[in-house]
JSON list of C-alpha atoms in Angstrom, two decimals:
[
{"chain": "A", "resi": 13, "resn": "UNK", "atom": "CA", "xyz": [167.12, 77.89, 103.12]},
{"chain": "A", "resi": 14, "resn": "UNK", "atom": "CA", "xyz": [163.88, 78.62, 104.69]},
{"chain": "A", "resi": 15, "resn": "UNK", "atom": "CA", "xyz": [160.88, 76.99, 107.35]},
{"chain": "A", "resi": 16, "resn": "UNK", "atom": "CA", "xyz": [157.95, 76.66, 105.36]},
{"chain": "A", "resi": 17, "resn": "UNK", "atom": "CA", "xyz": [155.33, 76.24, 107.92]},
{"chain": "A", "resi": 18, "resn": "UNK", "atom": "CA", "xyz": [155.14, 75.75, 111.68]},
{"chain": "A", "resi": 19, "resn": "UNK", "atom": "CA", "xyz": [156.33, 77.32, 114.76]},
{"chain": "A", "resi": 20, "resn": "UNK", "atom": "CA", "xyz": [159.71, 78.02, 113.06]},
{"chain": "A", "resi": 21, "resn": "UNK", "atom": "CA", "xyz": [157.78, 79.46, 110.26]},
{"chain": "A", "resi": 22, "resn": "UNK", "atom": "CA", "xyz": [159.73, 81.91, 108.67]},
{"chain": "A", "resi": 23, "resn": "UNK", "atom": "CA", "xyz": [162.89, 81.64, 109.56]},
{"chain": "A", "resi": 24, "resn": "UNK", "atom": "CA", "xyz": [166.14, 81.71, 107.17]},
{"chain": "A", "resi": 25, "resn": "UNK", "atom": "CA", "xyz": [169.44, 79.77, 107.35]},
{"chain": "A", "resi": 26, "resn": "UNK", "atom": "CA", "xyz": [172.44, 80.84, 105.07]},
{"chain": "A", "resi": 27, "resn": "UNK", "atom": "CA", "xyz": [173.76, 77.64, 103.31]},
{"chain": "A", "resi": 28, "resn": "UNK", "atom": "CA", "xyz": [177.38, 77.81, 102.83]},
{"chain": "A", "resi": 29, "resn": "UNK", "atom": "CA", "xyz": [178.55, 78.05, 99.27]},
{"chain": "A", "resi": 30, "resn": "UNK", "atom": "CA", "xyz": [181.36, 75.37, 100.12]},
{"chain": "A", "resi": 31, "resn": "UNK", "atom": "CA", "xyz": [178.96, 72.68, 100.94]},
{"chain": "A", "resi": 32, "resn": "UNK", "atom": "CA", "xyz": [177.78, 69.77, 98.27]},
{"chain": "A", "resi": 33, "resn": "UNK", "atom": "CA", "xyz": [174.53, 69.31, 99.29]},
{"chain": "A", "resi": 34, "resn": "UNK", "atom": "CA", "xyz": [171.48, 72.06, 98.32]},
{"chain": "A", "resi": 35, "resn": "UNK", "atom": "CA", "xyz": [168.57, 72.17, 100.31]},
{"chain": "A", "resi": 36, "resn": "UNK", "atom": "CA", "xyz": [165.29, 70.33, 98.64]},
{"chain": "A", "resi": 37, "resn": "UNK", "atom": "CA", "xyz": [163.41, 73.04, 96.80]},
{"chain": "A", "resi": 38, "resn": "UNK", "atom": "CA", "xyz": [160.68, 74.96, 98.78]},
{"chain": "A", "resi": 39, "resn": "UNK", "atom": "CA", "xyz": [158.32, 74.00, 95.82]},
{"chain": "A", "resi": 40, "resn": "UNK", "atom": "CA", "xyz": [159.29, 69.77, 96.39]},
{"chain": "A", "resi": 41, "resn": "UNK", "atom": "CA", "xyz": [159.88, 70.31, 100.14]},
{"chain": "A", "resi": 42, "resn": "UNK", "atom": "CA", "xyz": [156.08, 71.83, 100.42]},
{"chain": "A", "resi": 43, "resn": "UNK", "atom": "CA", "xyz": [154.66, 69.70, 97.98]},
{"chain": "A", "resi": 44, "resn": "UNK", "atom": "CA", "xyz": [156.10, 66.73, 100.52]},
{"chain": "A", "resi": 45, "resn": "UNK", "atom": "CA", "xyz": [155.05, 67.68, 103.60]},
{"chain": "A", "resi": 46, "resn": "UNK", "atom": "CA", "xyz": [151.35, 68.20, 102.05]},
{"chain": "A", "resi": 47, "resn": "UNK", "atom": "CA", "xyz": [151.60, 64.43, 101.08]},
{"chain": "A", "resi": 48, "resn": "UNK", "atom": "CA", "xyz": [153.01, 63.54, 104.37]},
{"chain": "A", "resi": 49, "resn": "UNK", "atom": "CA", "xyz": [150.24, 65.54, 106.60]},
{"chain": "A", "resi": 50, "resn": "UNK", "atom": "CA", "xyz": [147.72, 62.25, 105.03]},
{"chain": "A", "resi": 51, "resn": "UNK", "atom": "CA", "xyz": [150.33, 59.74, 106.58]},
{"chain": "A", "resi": 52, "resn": "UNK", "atom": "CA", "xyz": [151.82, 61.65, 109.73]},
{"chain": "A", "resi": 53, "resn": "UNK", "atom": "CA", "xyz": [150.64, 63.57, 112.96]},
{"chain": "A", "resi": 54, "resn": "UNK", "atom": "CA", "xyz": [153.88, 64.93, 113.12]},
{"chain": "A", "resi": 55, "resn": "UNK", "atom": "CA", "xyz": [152.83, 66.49, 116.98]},
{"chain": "A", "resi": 56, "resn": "UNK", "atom": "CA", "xyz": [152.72, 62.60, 117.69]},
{"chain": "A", "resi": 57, "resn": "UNK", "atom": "CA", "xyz": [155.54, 61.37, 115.61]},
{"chain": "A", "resi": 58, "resn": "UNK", "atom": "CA", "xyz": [159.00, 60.30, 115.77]},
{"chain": "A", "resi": 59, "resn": "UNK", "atom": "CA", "xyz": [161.11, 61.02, 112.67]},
{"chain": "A", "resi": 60, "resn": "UNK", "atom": "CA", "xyz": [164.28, 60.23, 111.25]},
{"chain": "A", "resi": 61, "resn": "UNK", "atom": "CA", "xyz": [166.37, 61.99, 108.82]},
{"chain": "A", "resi": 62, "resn": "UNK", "atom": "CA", "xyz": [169.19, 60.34, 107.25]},
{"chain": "A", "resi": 63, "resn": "UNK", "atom": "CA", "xyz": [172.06, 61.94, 105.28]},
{"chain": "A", "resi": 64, "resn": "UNK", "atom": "CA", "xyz": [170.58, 65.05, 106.84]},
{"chain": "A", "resi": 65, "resn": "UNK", "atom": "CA", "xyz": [172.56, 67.18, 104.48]},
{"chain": "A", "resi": 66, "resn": "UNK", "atom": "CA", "xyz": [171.66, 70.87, 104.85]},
{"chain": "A", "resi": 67, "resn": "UNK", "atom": "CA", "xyz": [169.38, 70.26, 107.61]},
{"chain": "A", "resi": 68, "resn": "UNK", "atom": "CA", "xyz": [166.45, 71.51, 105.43]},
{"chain": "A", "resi": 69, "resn": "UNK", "atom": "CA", "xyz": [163.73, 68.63, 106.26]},
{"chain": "A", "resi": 70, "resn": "UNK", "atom": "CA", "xyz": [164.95, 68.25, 109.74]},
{"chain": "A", "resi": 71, "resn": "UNK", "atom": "CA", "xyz": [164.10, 71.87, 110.63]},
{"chain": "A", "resi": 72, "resn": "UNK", "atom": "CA", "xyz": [160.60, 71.66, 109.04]},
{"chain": "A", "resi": 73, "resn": "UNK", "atom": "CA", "xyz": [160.15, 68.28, 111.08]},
{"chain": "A", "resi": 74, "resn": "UNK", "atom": "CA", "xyz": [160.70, 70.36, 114.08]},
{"chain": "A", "resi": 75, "resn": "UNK", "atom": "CA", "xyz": [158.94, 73.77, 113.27]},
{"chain": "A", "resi": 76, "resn": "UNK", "atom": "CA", "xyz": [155.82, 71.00, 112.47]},
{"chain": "A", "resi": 77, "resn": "UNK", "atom": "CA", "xyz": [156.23, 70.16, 115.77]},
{"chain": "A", "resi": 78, "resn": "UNK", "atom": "CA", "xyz": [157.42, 66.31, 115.92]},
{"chain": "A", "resi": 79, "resn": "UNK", "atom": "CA", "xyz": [158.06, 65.37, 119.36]},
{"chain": "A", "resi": 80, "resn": "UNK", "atom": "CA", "xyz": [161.61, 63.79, 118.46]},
{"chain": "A", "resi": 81, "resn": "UNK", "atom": "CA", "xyz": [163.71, 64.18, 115.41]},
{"chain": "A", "resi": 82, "resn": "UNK", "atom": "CA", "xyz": [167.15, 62.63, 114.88]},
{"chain": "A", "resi": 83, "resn": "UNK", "atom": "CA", "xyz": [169.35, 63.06, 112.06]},
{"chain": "A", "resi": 84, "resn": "UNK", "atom": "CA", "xyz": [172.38, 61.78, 110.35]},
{"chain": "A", "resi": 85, "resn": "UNK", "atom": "CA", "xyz": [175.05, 62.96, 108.79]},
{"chain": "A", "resi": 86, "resn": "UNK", "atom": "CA", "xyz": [178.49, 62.40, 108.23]},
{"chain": "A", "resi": 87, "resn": "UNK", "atom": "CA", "xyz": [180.21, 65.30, 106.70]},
{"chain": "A", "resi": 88, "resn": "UNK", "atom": "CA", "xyz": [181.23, 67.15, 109.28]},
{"chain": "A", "resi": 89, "resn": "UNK", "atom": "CA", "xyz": [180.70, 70.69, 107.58]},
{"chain": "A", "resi": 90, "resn": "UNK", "atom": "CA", "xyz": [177.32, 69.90, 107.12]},
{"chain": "A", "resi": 91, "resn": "UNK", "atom": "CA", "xyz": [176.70, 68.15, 110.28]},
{"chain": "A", "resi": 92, "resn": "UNK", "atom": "CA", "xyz": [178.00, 71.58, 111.99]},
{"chain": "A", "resi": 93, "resn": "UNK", "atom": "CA", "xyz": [175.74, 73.39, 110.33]},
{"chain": "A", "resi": 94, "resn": "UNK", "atom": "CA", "xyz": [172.73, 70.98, 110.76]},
{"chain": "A", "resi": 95, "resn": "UNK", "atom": "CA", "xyz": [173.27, 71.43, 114.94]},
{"chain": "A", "resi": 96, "resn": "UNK", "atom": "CA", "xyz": [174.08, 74.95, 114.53]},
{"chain": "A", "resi": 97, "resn": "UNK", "atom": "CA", "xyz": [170.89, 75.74, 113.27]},
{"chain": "A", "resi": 98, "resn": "UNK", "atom": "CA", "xyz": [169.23, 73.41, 116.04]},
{"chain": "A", "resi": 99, "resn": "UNK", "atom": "CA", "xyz": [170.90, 75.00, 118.40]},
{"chain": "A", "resi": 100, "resn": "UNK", "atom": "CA", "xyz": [169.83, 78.61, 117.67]},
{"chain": "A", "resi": 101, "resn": "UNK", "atom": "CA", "xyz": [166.16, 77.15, 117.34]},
{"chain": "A", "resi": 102, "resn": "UNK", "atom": "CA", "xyz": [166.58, 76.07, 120.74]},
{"chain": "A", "resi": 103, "resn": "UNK", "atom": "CA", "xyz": [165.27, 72.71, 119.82]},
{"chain": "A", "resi": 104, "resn": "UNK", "atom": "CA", "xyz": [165.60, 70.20, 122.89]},
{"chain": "A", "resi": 105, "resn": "UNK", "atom": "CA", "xyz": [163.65, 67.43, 120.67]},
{"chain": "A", "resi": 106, "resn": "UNK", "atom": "CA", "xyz": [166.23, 67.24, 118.29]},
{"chain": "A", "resi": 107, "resn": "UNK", "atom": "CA", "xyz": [169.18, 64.92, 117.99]},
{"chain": "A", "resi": 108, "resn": "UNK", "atom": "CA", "xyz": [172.27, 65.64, 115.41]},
{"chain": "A", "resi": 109, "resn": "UNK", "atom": "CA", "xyz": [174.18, 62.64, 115.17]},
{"chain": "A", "resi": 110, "resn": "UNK", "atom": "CA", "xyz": [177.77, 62.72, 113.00]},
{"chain": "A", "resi": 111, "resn": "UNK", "atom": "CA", "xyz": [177.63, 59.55, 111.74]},
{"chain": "A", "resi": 112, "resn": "UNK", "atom": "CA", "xyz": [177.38, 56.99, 108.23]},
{"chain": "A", "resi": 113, "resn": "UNK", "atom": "CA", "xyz": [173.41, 56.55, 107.64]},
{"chain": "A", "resi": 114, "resn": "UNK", "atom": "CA", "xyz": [174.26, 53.38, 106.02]},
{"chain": "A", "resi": 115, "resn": "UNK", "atom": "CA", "xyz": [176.31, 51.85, 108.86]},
{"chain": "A", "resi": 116, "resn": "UNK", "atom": "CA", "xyz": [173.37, 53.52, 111.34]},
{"chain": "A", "resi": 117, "resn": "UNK", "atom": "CA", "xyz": [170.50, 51.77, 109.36]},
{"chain": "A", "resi": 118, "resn": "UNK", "atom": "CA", "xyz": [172.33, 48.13, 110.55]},
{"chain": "A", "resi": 119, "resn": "UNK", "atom": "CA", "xyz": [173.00, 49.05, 114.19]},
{"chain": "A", "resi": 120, "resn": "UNK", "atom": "CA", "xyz": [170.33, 51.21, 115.57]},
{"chain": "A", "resi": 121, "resn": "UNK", "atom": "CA", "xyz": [167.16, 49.40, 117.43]},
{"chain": "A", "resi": 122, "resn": "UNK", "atom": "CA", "xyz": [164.98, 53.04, 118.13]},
{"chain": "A", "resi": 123, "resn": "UNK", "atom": "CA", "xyz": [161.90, 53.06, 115.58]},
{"chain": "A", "resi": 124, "resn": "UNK", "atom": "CA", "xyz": [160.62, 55.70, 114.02]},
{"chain": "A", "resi": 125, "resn": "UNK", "atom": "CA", "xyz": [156.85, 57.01, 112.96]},
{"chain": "A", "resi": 126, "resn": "UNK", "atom": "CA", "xyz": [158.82, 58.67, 109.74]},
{"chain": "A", "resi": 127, "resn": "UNK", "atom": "CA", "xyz": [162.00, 58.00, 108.11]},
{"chain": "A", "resi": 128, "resn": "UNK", "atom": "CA", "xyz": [163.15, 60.47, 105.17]},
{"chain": "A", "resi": 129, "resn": "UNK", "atom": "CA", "xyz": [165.89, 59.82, 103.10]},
{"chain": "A", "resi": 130, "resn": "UNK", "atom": "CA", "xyz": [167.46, 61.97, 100.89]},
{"chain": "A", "resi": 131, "resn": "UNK", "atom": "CA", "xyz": [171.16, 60.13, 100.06]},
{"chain": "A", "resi": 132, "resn": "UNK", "atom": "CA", "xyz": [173.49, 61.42, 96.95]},
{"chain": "A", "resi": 133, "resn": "UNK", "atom": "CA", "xyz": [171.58, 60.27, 93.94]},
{"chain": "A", "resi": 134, "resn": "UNK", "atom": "CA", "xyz": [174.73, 58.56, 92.55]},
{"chain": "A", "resi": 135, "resn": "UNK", "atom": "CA", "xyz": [175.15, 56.64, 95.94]},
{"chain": "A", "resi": 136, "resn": "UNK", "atom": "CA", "xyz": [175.41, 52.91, 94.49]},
{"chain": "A", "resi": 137, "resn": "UNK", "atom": "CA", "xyz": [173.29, 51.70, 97.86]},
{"chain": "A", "resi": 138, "resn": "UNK", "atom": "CA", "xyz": [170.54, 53.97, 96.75]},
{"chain": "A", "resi": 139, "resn": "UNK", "atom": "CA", "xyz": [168.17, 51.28, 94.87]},
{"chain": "A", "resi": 140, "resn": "UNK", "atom": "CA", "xyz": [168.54, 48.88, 98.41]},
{"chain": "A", "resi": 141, "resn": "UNK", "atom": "CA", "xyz": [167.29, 51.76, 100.90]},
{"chain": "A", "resi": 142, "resn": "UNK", "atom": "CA", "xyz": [163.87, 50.82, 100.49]},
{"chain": "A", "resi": 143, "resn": "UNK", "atom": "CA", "xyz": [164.72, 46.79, 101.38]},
{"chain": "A", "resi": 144, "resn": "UNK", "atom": "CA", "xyz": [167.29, 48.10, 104.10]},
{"chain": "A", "resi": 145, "resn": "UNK", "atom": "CA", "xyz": [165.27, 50.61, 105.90]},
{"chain": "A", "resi": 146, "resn": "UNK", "atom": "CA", "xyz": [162.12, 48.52, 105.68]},
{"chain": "A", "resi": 147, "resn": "UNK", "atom": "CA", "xyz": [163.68, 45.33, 106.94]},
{"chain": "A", "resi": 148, "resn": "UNK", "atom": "CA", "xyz": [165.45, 47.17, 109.84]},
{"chain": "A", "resi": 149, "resn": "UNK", "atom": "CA", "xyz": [164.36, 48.13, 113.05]},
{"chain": "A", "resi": 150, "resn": "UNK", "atom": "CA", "xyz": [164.42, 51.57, 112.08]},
{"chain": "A", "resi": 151, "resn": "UNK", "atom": "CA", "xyz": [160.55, 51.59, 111.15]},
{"chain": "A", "resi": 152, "resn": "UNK", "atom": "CA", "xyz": [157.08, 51.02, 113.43]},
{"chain": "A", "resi": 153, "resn": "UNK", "atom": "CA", "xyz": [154.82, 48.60, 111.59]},
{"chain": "A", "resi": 154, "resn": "UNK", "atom": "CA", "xyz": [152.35, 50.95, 110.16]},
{"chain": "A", "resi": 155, "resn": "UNK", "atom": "CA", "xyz": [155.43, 53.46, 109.50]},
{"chain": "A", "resi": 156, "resn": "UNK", "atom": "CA", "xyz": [156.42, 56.01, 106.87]},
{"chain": "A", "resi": 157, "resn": "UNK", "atom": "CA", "xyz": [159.40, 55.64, 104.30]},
{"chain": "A", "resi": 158, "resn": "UNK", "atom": "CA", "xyz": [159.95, 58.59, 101.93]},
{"chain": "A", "resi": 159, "resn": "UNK", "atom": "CA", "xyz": [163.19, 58.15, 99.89]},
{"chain": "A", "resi": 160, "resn": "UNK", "atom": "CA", "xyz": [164.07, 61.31, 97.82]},
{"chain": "A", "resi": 161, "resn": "UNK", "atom": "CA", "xyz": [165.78, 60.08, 94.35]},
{"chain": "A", "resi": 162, "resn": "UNK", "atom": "CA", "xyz": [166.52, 60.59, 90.67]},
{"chain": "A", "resi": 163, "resn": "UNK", "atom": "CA", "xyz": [164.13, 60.34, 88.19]},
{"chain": "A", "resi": 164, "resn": "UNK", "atom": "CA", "xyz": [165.68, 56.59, 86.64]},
{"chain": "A", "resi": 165, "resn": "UNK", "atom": "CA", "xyz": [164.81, 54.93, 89.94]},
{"chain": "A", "resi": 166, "resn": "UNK", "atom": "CA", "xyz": [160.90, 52.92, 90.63]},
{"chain": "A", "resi": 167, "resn": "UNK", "atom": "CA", "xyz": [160.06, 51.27, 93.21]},
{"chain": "A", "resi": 168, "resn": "UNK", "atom": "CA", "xyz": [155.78, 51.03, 92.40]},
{"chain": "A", "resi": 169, "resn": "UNK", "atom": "CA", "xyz": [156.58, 47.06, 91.89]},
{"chain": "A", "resi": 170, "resn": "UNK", "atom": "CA", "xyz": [157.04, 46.54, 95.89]},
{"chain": "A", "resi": 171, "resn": "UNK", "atom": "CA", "xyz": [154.21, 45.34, 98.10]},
{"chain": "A", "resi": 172, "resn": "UNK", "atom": "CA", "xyz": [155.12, 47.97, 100.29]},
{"chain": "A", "resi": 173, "resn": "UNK", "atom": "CA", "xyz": [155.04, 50.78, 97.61]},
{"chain": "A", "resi": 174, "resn": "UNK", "atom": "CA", "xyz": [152.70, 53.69, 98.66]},
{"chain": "A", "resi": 175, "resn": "UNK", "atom": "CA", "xyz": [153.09, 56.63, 96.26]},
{"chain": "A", "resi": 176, "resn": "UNK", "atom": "CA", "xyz": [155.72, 58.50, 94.46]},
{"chain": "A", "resi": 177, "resn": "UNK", "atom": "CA", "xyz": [155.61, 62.40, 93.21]},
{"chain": "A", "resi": 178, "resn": "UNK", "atom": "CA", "xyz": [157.90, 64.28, 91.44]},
{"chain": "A", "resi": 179, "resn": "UNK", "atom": "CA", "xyz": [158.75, 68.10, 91.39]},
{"chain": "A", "resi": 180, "resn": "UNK", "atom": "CA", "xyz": [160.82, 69.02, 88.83]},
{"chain": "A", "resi": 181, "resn": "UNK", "atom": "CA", "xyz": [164.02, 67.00, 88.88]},
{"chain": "A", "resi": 182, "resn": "UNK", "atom": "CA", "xyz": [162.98, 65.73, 92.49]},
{"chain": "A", "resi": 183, "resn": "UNK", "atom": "CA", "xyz": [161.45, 62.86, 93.22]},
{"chain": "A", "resi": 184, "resn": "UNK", "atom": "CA", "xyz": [159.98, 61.26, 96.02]},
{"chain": "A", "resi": 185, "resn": "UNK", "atom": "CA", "xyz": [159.11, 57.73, 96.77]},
{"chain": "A", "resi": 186, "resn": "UNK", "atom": "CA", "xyz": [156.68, 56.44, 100.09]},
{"chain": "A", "resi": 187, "resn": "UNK", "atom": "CA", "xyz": [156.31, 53.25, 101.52]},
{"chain": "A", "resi": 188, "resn": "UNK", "atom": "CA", "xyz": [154.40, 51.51, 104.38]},
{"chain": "A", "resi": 189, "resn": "UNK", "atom": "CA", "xyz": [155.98, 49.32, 106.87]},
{"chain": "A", "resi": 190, "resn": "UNK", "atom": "CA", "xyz": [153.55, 46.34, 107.25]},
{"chain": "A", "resi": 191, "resn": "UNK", "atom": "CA", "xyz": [151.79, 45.69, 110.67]},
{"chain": "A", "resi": 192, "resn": "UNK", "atom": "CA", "xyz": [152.65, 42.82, 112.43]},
{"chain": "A", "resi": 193, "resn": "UNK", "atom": "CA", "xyz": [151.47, 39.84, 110.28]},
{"chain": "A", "resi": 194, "resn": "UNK", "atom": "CA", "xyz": [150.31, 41.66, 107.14]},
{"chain": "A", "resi": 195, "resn": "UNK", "atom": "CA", "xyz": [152.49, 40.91, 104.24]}
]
């Protein structure tokens, strides 16, 4: 797994063969970010990263230079690995949290500029992320929602729908979090 771009640019992290989770394609994960750069000054941006997996968006979050990134995961194997490689970046704005995403969606009140998803495909909660992330407390009106899923999954029929791209076999959708009194 590499850093695409930024001040991490570059750099390489061995994932371990044991683990379930693969690290979003280069190809998808730079493809993203170039989409994201219309919606996001990352060097003013808060960003969340839930079921962090590998680690791989987090670390481009931070080598793009977001001021705060927290992310969540609850394997511990992976979540290991996810502060390991924060820690040898030295990254002071980041914040590894081993914990359920779902459960942390209900009970945390900090907002977010950003909040990526990328959750097992087969995860039966999968097709309620957008409705549970957007009616949370998670987002600030005016806020970005990218939810990585399978390719049997549309959202384009909510009012809050952005955009989605696919890459291959990934796919990626974006919604808006409404300003105060926009519907």
């Amino acid at each position: 797994m590499r850093i695409i771009t930024g001040i991490y640019k570059g750099r390489h992290f061995e994932v371990p063969r044991t683990f379930k989770a693969r690290p979003t394609t280069d190809f998808a994960k730079e493809n993203l970010f170039n989409v994201l750069r219309a919606y996001v000054d990352f060097e003013e941006a808060s960003a969340l990263d839930l079921f962090g997996g590998t680690g791989s968006i987090t670390l481009e979050l931070l080598s793009r230079g977001c001021r705060r990134v927290v992310t969540v995961e609850k394997d511990r194997a992976h979540f290991a690995f996810i502060r390991s490689c924060i820690d040898k970046l030295q990254a002071r704005e980041a914040a590894p949290l081993c914990t359920d995403a779902l459960r942390f969606i209900e009970r945390s009140s900090e907002a977010f500029d950003l909040v990526f998803a990328d959750p097992p495909y087969a995860l039966p909660e999968l097709p309620e992320l957008p409705d549970r992330v957007l009616g949370s407390r998670l987002l600030r009106p005016g806020g970005i929602f990218v939810l990585e899923h399978g390719k049997h999954n549309d959202f384009s029929a909510r009012p809050d729908f952005l955009e989605h791209r696919a890459y291959g076999s990934v796919n990626f959708s974006f919604f808006i979090k409404p300003e105060a009194g926009e519907v």
